[in-house]
Amino acid sequence: MTDNGNGNGNDNLDIGPGTRTLVTGGRGFVGSHLVDDLVARGATVTVLDVTAPDGTLPAGVGYRPVDLRDPASVRAALVPADVVFHLAGNASGTISVDHPRFDFETNAEGTFNLFEALLDTGVRRVVYLSSAMVYGRPQTHPIAETHPLNPFLPYAASKLSGEHVAASMVESYGLPAVVGRAFTIYGPREDPRRAGGEVSQYLRWHLNGLPIPVVGDPDAKTRDFSHVGDLVAGLVRMAERGAVGECYNLGSGTETSMRELVTLIGDVTGTPARMECDLSTLEDSYRHVADVSRLRALGHRPRVPLAEGIAALAALLGARPELPAVPTVFQRDTPAGASAAA
Ligand SMILES: NC(=O)c1ccc[n+]([C@@H]2O[C@H](COP(=O)([O-])OP(=O)(O)OC[C@H]3O[C@@H](n4cnc5c(N)ncnc54)[C@H](O)[C@@H]3O)[C@@H](O)[C@H]2O)c1
């Protein structure tokens, strides 16, 4: 354990050969990229997930089946680890509106079950991936970590509950936890049947030669898009240098309106993109951009410009990819639209 000189008693970690890491949700979109990154660093990686591997786990990566909702299953699945990345859970706002109990049991109780089981295991760092949805509708721009927390979706409430569990276990038991609040993530491997991020959804419509359905006001609605590779680098940075008990915005710090995104998709693919706006649903037509000063202070810098990330994703998806199947739902009985809050 080395002192990092920031006076908060945290030890610096460098994830590399010999570091034992555990990734909950390692079979998912973000988790699979994190696993690849950790393997590339030479770390030992074990995935804990309710979804069994389908042959896509990198060689040498361990897998332990777990349902986080069941404390006994969590205890049985744990293996000794230096760093635990907790990513598993329901990532869909739409699913949380349709199934709020499932969402709460998975995200809030599941997080409690995991963190309780980690107490006294000797783990050196626990990174919990929360969501910028915990801020609710922004009152200031860019959104700093000190912004009031006003969840309006069950998903945001369950993610915030996980944050409170983390904070209380830091205070009461010394769990070495740090929290990341991700803004909108995009990149390869997003499941169109589950994910609601605008970049891949819009691209999928466009690559099928269809107009892009934009839910809300295309100018008033802005988002902060992070390539999954940058997000993963931020998570690793938080694990290595983040202060225990602190939370960090995980975003690019760049604001992009839906109209700008549609135009960019057209520019990058060489085919002008058309959009069809549904102005009947304005619940999420707000500006959403991260103040990333805290993460920057740890030395993190996003590397993938949005145009570059879209171009790479478009090339990967090819012509006529599977269409998105996740509607935007903010309330029960709200007519279906195009994308879910994540
Ligand atoms: N994708 C985004 O834009 C975004 C934005 C903000 C925060 N996040 C957070 O990032 C994390 C990962 O999101 P993702 O997009 O990779 O989601 P994902 O749905 O692709 O992956 C989630 C993984 O968790 C696993 N899982 C679900 N329930 C489980 C349970 N009960 N026990 C064990 N494993 C379970 C799933 O099998 C899956 O592999 C989530 O916690 C989400 O809240 C994602």
Short mmCIF file of C-alpha atoms and ligand atoms in Angstrom, two decimals:
data_model
loop_
_atom_site.label_atom_id
_atom_site.label_comp_id
_atom_site.label_asym_id
_atom_site.label_seq_id
_atom_site.Cartn_x
_atom_site.Cartn_y
_atom_site.Cartn_z
CA MET A 1 0.00 0.00 0.00
CA THR A 2 1.51 3.32 -1.03
CA ASP A 3 0.35 6.75 0.00
CA ASN A 4 -0.93 8.79 -2.90
CA GLY A 5 -0.18 12.06 -1.23
CA ASN A 6 -3.71 13.37 -1.34
CA GLY A 7 -4.11 13.13 2.40
CA ASN A 8 -7.28 11.05 2.30
CA GLY A 9 -5.71 7.79 3.37
CA ASN A 10 -6.43 6.07 0.07
CA ASP A 11 -3.90 3.69 -1.33
CA ASN A 12 -2.92 3.97 -4.96
CA LEU A 13 -3.42 0.90 -7.05
CA ASP A 14 -1.99 0.09 -10.41
CA ILE A 15 -4.01 -2.56 -12.15
CA GLY A 16 -1.63 -4.87 -13.96
CA PRO A 17 -0.19 -8.36 -13.91
CA GLY A 18 -1.13 -10.09 -10.68
CA THR A 19 -4.03 -7.80 -9.80
CA ARG A 20 -7.08 -9.90 -9.03
CA THR A 21 -10.18 -8.24 -10.45
CA LEU A 22 -13.82 -9.16 -10.37
CA VAL A 23 -16.40 -7.71 -12.74
CA THR A 24 -20.11 -8.03 -12.00
CA GLY A 25 -22.06 -7.68 -15.23
CA GLY A 26 -18.98 -8.70 -17.21
CA ARG A 27 -21.24 -10.33 -19.80
CA GLY A 28 -22.97 -7.02 -20.57
CA PHE A 29 -22.20 -4.14 -22.92
CA VAL A 30 -19.90 -2.06 -20.70
CA GLY A 31 -18.68 -5.03 -18.66
CA SER A 32 -17.41 -6.93 -21.69
CA HIS A 33 -15.24 -3.98 -22.72
CA LEU A 34 -13.95 -3.59 -19.18
CA VAL A 35 -13.04 -7.29 -19.13
CA ASP A 36 -11.07 -6.86 -22.39
CA ASP A 37 -9.22 -3.87 -20.95
CA LEU A 38 -8.34 -5.66 -17.71
CA VAL A 39 -7.12 -8.71 -19.62
CA ALA A 40 -4.94 -6.44 -21.79
CA ARG A 41 -3.42 -5.03 -18.60
CA GLY A 42 -2.50 -8.54 -17.51
CA ALA A 43 -4.91 -8.62 -14.57
CA THR A 44 -6.63 -11.77 -13.42
CA VAL A 45 -10.32 -11.39 -14.25
CA THR A 46 -13.38 -13.19 -12.94
CA VAL A 47 -16.83 -12.34 -14.27
CA LEU A 48 -19.88 -12.60 -12.03
CA ASP A 49 -23.08 -12.54 -14.03
CA VAL A 50 -26.51 -14.09 -14.18
CA THR A 51 -25.98 -14.62 -17.91
CA ALA A 52 -23.77 -17.61 -18.66
CA PRO A 53 -20.89 -17.17 -21.13
CA ASP A 54 -21.61 -18.04 -24.74
CA GLY A 55 -18.01 -18.61 -25.74
CA THR A 56 -17.18 -14.90 -26.06
CA LEU A 57 -15.26 -14.49 -22.79
CA PRO A 58 -11.56 -13.93 -23.47
CA ALA A 59 -9.26 -16.87 -22.75
CA GLY A 60 -8.27 -17.14 -19.12
CA VAL A 61 -11.21 -15.14 -17.78
CA GLY A 62 -13.10 -16.95 -15.02
CA TYR A 63 -16.86 -17.04 -14.73
CA ARG A 64 -19.03 -17.48 -11.65
CA PRO A 65 -22.81 -17.62 -12.02
CA VAL A 66 -24.65 -15.28 -9.66
CA ASP A 67 -28.03 -13.71 -9.16
CA LEU A 68 -27.32 -10.57 -7.17
CA ARG A 69 -30.85 -10.59 -5.84
CA ASP A 70 -30.01 -13.67 -3.79
CA PRO A 71 -27.51 -13.06 -0.94
CA ALA A 72 -26.57 -16.76 -0.75
CA SER A 73 -25.83 -16.81 -4.48
CA VAL A 74 -23.59 -13.75 -4.07
CA ARG A 75 -21.64 -15.27 -1.18
CA ALA A 76 -21.17 -18.52 -3.11
CA ALA A 77 -19.93 -16.72 -6.21
CA LEU A 78 -17.31 -14.45 -4.65
CA VAL A 79 -13.62 -15.18 -5.12
CA PRO A 80 -10.78 -13.21 -3.50
CA ALA A 81 -10.20 -9.94 -5.33
CA ASP A 82 -8.14 -6.77 -5.04
CA VAL A 83 -10.56 -4.71 -7.14
CA VAL A 84 -14.26 -5.25 -7.72
CA PHE A 85 -16.09 -3.43 -10.50
CA HIS A 86 -19.84 -3.57 -9.90
CA LEU A 87 -21.65 -3.10 -13.22
CA ALA A 88 -24.35 -5.76 -13.12
CA GLY A 89 -27.95 -4.74 -12.99
CA ASN A 90 -30.84 -3.43 -14.98
CA ALA A 91 -29.56 -0.61 -17.20
CA SER A 92 -32.88 0.31 -18.78
CA GLY A 93 -35.11 3.14 -17.62
CA THR A 94 -37.93 1.72 -19.69
CA ILE A 95 -37.70 -1.69 -18.02
CA SER A 96 -37.69 0.03 -14.64
CA VAL A 97 -40.98 1.75 -15.43
CA ASP A 98 -42.54 -1.51 -16.57
CA HIS A 99 -41.03 -3.63 -13.76
CA PRO A 100 -40.08 -1.38 -10.84
CA ARG A 101 -39.79 -4.20 -8.29
CA PHE A 102 -37.48 -6.19 -10.55
CA ASP A 103 -35.41 -3.06 -11.09
CA PHE A 104 -35.18 -2.24 -7.39
CA GLU A 105 -34.36 -5.79 -6.34
CA THR A 106 -31.66 -6.05 -9.02
CA ASN A 107 -30.04 -2.64 -8.66
CA ALA A 108 -30.62 -1.58 -5.06
CA GLU A 109 -30.89 -4.85 -3.14
CA GLY A 110 -28.41 -6.54 -5.47
CA THR A 111 -25.87 -3.82 -4.72
CA PHE A 112 -26.52 -4.19 -0.99
CA ASN A 113 -26.06 -7.97 -1.21
CA LEU A 114 -22.77 -7.59 -3.06
CA PHE A 115 -21.31 -4.88 -0.86
CA GLU A 116 -22.33 -6.66 2.35
CA ALA A 117 -20.64 -9.84 1.11
CA LEU A 118 -17.48 -7.85 0.28
CA LEU A 119 -17.06 -6.52 3.82
CA ASP A 120 -13.97 -7.93 5.53
CA THR A 121 -12.80 -9.72 2.38
CA GLY A 122 -9.68 -7.59 2.06
CA VAL A 123 -10.83 -6.00 -1.20
CA ARG A 124 -8.78 -2.84 -1.84
CA ARG A 125 -11.18 -0.98 -4.11
CA VAL A 126 -14.83 -1.33 -5.10
CA VAL A 127 -16.01 0.67 -8.11
CA TYR A 128 -19.77 1.07 -8.44
CA LEU A 129 -21.08 2.18 -11.81
CA SER A 130 -24.07 4.43 -11.18
CA SER A 131 -25.87 6.70 -13.62
CA ALA A 132 -26.18 10.42 -14.25
CA MET A 133 -29.92 9.78 -14.15
CA VAL A 134 -29.61 10.23 -10.36
CA TYR A 135 -29.46 14.01 -10.95
CA GLY A 136 -32.89 14.06 -12.53
CA ARG A 137 -33.73 17.03 -14.72
CA PRO A 138 -30.69 19.29 -14.53
CA GLN A 139 -30.92 22.63 -12.77
CA THR A 140 -27.44 23.80 -13.86
CA HIS A 141 -25.06 23.14 -16.75
CA PRO A 142 -22.69 21.45 -16.84
CA ILE A 143 -23.78 19.07 -14.07
CA ALA A 144 -21.26 18.81 -11.26
CA GLU A 145 -21.26 15.98 -8.71
CA THR A 146 -22.66 18.45 -6.17
CA HIS A 147 -25.83 18.94 -8.23
CA PRO A 148 -29.03 18.02 -6.31
CA LEU A 149 -30.15 14.42 -6.70
CA ASN A 150 -33.73 14.20 -7.97
CA PRO A 151 -34.41 10.83 -9.63
CA PHE A 152 -37.63 10.70 -11.64
CA LEU A 153 -37.42 7.16 -12.99
CA PRO A 154 -37.50 4.01 -10.84
CA TYR A 155 -34.15 3.15 -12.46
CA ALA A 156 -32.58 6.35 -11.18
CA ALA A 157 -33.96 5.71 -7.69
CA SER A 158 -32.54 2.19 -7.64
CA LYS A 159 -29.13 3.38 -8.87
CA LEU A 160 -29.10 6.15 -6.26
CA SER A 161 -30.05 3.61 -3.58
CA GLY A 162 -26.94 1.69 -4.59
CA GLU A 163 -24.91 4.87 -4.13
CA HIS A 164 -26.36 5.37 -0.65
CA VAL A 165 -25.55 1.76 0.23
CA ALA A 166 -21.98 2.38 -0.91
CA ALA A 167 -21.67 5.64 1.05
CA SER A 168 -23.04 4.08 4.23
CA MET A 169 -20.70 1.11 3.97
CA VAL A 170 -17.74 3.41 3.44
CA GLU A 171 -18.66 5.29 6.61
CA SER A 172 -19.74 2.40 8.81
CA TYR A 173 -17.45 -0.41 7.74
CA GLY A 174 -14.63 1.15 5.75
CA LEU A 175 -15.65 -0.46 2.45
CA PRO A 176 -13.18 1.11 -0.03
CA ALA A 177 -15.85 2.14 -2.52
CA VAL A 178 -15.87 4.82 -5.21
CA VAL A 179 -18.85 5.72 -7.37
CA GLY A 180 -18.98 6.66 -11.05
CA ARG A 181 -22.01 8.37 -12.58
CA ALA A 182 -22.05 7.54 -16.27
CA PHE A 183 -23.71 9.84 -18.76
CA THR A 184 -24.70 8.28 -22.11
CA ILE A 185 -22.42 5.49 -23.27
CA TYR A 186 -22.17 4.15 -26.83
CA GLY A 187 -20.05 1.70 -28.75
CA PRO A 188 -19.89 -1.85 -30.05
CA ARG A 189 -21.90 -4.66 -28.42
CA GLU A 190 -24.91 -2.65 -27.24
CA ASP A 191 -27.86 -5.02 -27.40
CA PRO A 192 -30.56 -3.32 -29.54
CA ARG A 193 -33.20 -5.36 -27.70
CA ARG A 194 -32.18 -3.83 -24.37
CA ALA A 195 -30.14 -0.66 -24.82
CA GLY A 196 -31.61 2.78 -25.25
CA GLY A 197 -28.61 4.98 -26.08
CA GLU A 198 -29.29 7.39 -28.92
CA VAL A 199 -26.05 6.89 -30.88
CA SER A 200 -26.50 3.23 -31.71
CA GLN A 201 -30.28 3.47 -31.95
CA TYR A 202 -30.13 6.37 -34.39
CA LEU A 203 -27.39 4.70 -36.42
CA ARG A 204 -29.42 1.50 -36.68
CA TRP A 205 -32.44 3.36 -38.08
CA HIS A 206 -30.27 5.32 -40.48
CA LEU A 207 -28.28 2.31 -41.73
CA ASN A 208 -31.59 0.69 -42.61
CA GLY A 209 -32.42 3.67 -44.80
CA LEU A 210 -35.14 4.82 -42.42
CA PRO A 211 -35.80 8.25 -40.91
CA ILE A 212 -34.50 8.55 -37.37
CA PRO A 213 -37.30 8.79 -34.80
CA VAL A 214 -36.28 11.48 -32.30
CA VAL A 215 -38.26 11.55 -29.09
CA GLY A 216 -38.67 15.14 -27.95
CA ASP A 217 -37.25 18.46 -29.06
CA PRO A 218 -34.14 17.86 -31.21
CA ASP A 219 -32.57 21.17 -30.24
CA ALA A 220 -33.49 21.40 -26.56
CA LYS A 221 -32.52 17.79 -25.89
CA THR A 222 -28.78 17.42 -25.52
CA ARG A 223 -26.67 14.55 -24.21
CA ASP A 224 -23.09 13.87 -23.23
CA PHE A 225 -21.92 10.84 -25.20
CA SER A 226 -18.94 8.77 -24.12
CA HIS A 227 -17.37 6.03 -26.15
CA VAL A 228 -17.36 2.83 -24.12
CA GLY A 229 -13.56 2.68 -24.39
CA ASP A 230 -13.27 6.07 -22.69
CA LEU A 231 -15.80 5.05 -20.08
CA VAL A 232 -13.80 1.93 -19.28
CA ALA A 233 -10.60 3.98 -19.01
CA GLY A 234 -12.43 6.26 -16.57
CA LEU A 235 -13.54 3.30 -14.45
CA VAL A 236 -9.98 1.98 -14.28
CA ARG A 237 -8.70 5.45 -13.40
CA MET A 238 -11.24 5.69 -10.58
CA ALA A 239 -10.13 2.30 -9.28
CA GLU A 240 -6.48 3.30 -9.37
CA ARG A 241 -6.62 6.89 -8.17
CA GLY A 242 -10.16 7.67 -7.02
CA ALA A 243 -10.77 8.76 -3.45
CA VAL A 244 -12.72 6.32 -1.31
CA GLY A 245 -16.21 7.64 -0.63
CA GLU A 246 -16.08 10.03 -3.60
CA CYS A 247 -18.23 10.03 -6.72
CA TYR A 248 -17.08 10.99 -10.21
CA ASN A 249 -18.98 12.03 -13.30
CA LEU A 250 -18.09 9.76 -16.20
CA GLY A 251 -18.73 11.81 -19.32
CA SER A 252 -16.97 13.61 -22.12
CA GLY A 253 -17.89 17.13 -21.03
CA THR A 254 -19.16 17.77 -24.58
CA GLU A 255 -22.81 18.58 -25.21
CA THR A 256 -24.48 17.33 -28.39
CA SER A 257 -28.07 18.04 -29.39
CA MET A 258 -30.15 15.37 -31.09
CA ARG A 259 -30.19 17.47 -34.24
CA GLU A 260 -26.39 17.69 -34.17
CA LEU A 261 -26.18 13.94 -33.64
CA VAL A 262 -28.45 13.23 -36.60
CA THR A 263 -26.42 15.60 -38.80
CA LEU A 264 -23.18 13.99 -37.67
CA ILE A 265 -24.52 10.53 -38.48
CA GLY A 266 -25.37 11.74 -41.97
CA ASP A 267 -21.94 13.34 -42.43
CA VAL A 268 -20.02 10.35 -41.17
CA THR A 269 -21.93 7.77 -43.20
CA GLY A 270 -22.00 9.92 -46.34
CA THR A 271 -25.79 9.71 -46.59
CA PRO A 272 -27.83 12.63 -45.26
CA ALA A 273 -29.90 11.48 -42.31
CA ARG A 274 -33.58 12.25 -42.02
CA MET A 275 -35.35 12.64 -38.69
CA GLU A 276 -38.93 12.41 -37.51
CA CYS A 277 -39.52 14.19 -34.23
CA ASP A 278 -42.15 13.10 -31.73
CA LEU A 279 -42.85 16.34 -29.86
CA SER A 280 -45.61 14.76 -27.78
CA THR A 281 -43.03 13.42 -25.30
CA LEU A 282 -40.90 16.19 -23.86
CA GLU A 283 -40.05 14.57 -20.50
CA ASP A 284 -36.38 14.22 -21.36
CA SER A 285 -35.98 17.24 -23.64
CA TYR A 286 -33.44 18.85 -21.37
CA ARG A 287 -29.76 19.66 -21.58
CA HIS A 288 -27.53 16.98 -20.12
CA VAL A 289 -23.78 17.48 -19.97
CA ALA A 290 -21.21 16.52 -17.37
CA ASP A 291 -18.78 18.68 -15.50
CA VAL A 292 -15.82 16.32 -15.70
CA SER A 293 -13.32 18.35 -13.66
CA ARG A 294 -13.18 15.78 -10.88
CA LEU A 295 -12.26 12.90 -13.16
CA ARG A 296 -9.85 15.11 -15.10
CA ALA A 297 -8.08 15.85 -11.83
CA LEU A 298 -7.34 12.11 -11.60
CA GLY A 299 -5.62 12.37 -14.98
CA HIS A 300 -8.39 10.94 -17.14
CA ARG A 301 -8.82 12.30 -20.67
CA PRO A 302 -11.43 11.00 -23.16
CA ARG A 303 -9.74 9.93 -26.39
CA VAL A 304 -12.50 9.09 -28.88
CA PRO A 305 -14.16 12.06 -30.65
CA LEU A 306 -17.84 11.44 -31.32
CA ALA A 307 -17.45 11.49 -35.13
CA GLU A 308 -14.69 8.90 -34.92
CA GLY A 309 -16.69 6.66 -32.59
CA ILE A 310 -19.77 6.87 -34.83
CA ALA A 311 -17.73 6.06 -37.94
CA ALA A 312 -16.24 2.97 -36.31
CA LEU A 313 -19.61 1.83 -35.02
CA ALA A 314 -21.27 2.36 -38.41
CA ALA A 315 -18.57 0.26 -40.08
CA LEU A 316 -19.09 -2.48 -37.52
CA LEU A 317 -22.89 -2.49 -37.77
CA GLY A 318 -22.81 -2.63 -41.57
CA ALA A 319 -25.87 -2.30 -43.78
CA ARG A 320 -29.27 -3.11 -42.30
CA PRO A 321 -28.39 -3.96 -38.69
CA GLU A 322 -31.11 -5.20 -36.34
CA LEU A 323 -33.48 -2.34 -35.48
CA PRO A 324 -33.74 -1.04 -31.92
CA ALA A 325 -36.58 -2.53 -29.92
CA VAL A 326 -36.56 -0.38 -26.79
CA PRO A 327 -39.19 2.35 -26.75
CA THR A 328 -38.93 5.44 -24.59
CA VAL A 329 -41.26 5.08 -21.63
CA PHE A 330 -41.43 7.54 -18.77
CA GLN A 331 -44.82 6.63 -17.43
CA ARG A 332 -47.02 3.60 -17.84
CA ASP A 333 -49.31 4.09 -20.84
CA THR A 334 -46.99 6.62 -22.47
CA PRO A 335 -46.98 5.92 -26.21
CA ALA A 336 -43.83 4.15 -27.35
CA GLY A 337 -41.10 6.20 -28.95
CA ALA A 338 -37.54 5.50 -29.90
CA SER A 339 -35.12 5.40 -26.99
CA ALA A 340 -34.95 4.76 -23.29
CA ALA A 341 -33.17 6.87 -20.73
CA ALA A 342 -30.01 5.11 -19.59
N1 LIG B 1 -25.30 1.86 -21.04
C1 LIG B 1 -25.37 3.10 -20.56
O1 LIG B 1 -25.50 4.10 -21.33
C2 LIG B 1 -25.27 3.33 -19.07
C3 LIG B 1 -25.36 4.66 -18.59
C4 LIG B 1 -25.26 4.87 -17.23
C5 LIG B 1 -25.03 3.81 -16.36
N2 LIG B 1 -24.96 2.54 -16.84
C6 LIG B 1 -24.75 1.44 -15.89
O2 LIG B 1 -23.73 0.60 -16.38
C7 LIG B 1 -23.95 -0.73 -15.96
C8 LIG B 1 -23.80 -1.67 -17.15
O3 LIG B 1 -24.71 -1.28 -18.16
P1 LIG B 1 -24.77 -2.00 -19.56
O4 LIG B 1 -25.24 -0.99 -20.53
O5 LIG B 1 -23.49 -2.72 -19.80
O6 LIG B 1 -25.94 -3.04 -19.30
P2 LIG B 1 -26.15 -4.53 -19.84
O7 LIG B 1 -27.59 -4.81 -19.69
O8 LIG B 1 -25.52 -4.70 -21.18
O9 LIG B 1 -25.32 -5.41 -18.81
C9 LIG B 1 -25.78 -5.70 -17.51
C10 LIG B 1 -25.24 -7.05 -17.09
O10 LIG B 1 -25.72 -7.31 -15.76
C11 LIG B 1 -26.14 -8.66 -15.72
N3 LIG B 1 -27.19 -8.81 -14.68
C12 LIG B 1 -28.43 -8.28 -14.71
N4 LIG B 1 -29.10 -8.65 -13.61
C13 LIG B 1 -28.26 -9.41 -12.86
C14 LIG B 1 -28.39 -10.07 -11.61
N5 LIG B 1 -29.55 -10.08 -10.92
N6 LIG B 1 -27.33 -10.75 -11.13
C15 LIG B 1 -26.16 -10.80 -11.85
N7 LIG B 1 -25.99 -10.19 -13.04
C16 LIG B 1 -27.03 -9.50 -13.54
C17 LIG B 1 -26.68 -8.96 -17.10
O11 LIG B 1 -26.70 -10.36 -17.38
C18 LIG B 1 -25.70 -8.20 -17.98
O12 LIG B 1 -24.61 -9.01 -18.37
C19 LIG B 1 -25.35 -0.77 -15.32
O13 LIG B 1 -25.18 -0.82 -13.93
C20 LIG B 1 -25.97 0.55 -15.74
O14 LIG B 1 -26.86 1.03 -14.76
C21 LIG B 1 -25.07 2.27 -18.18
#
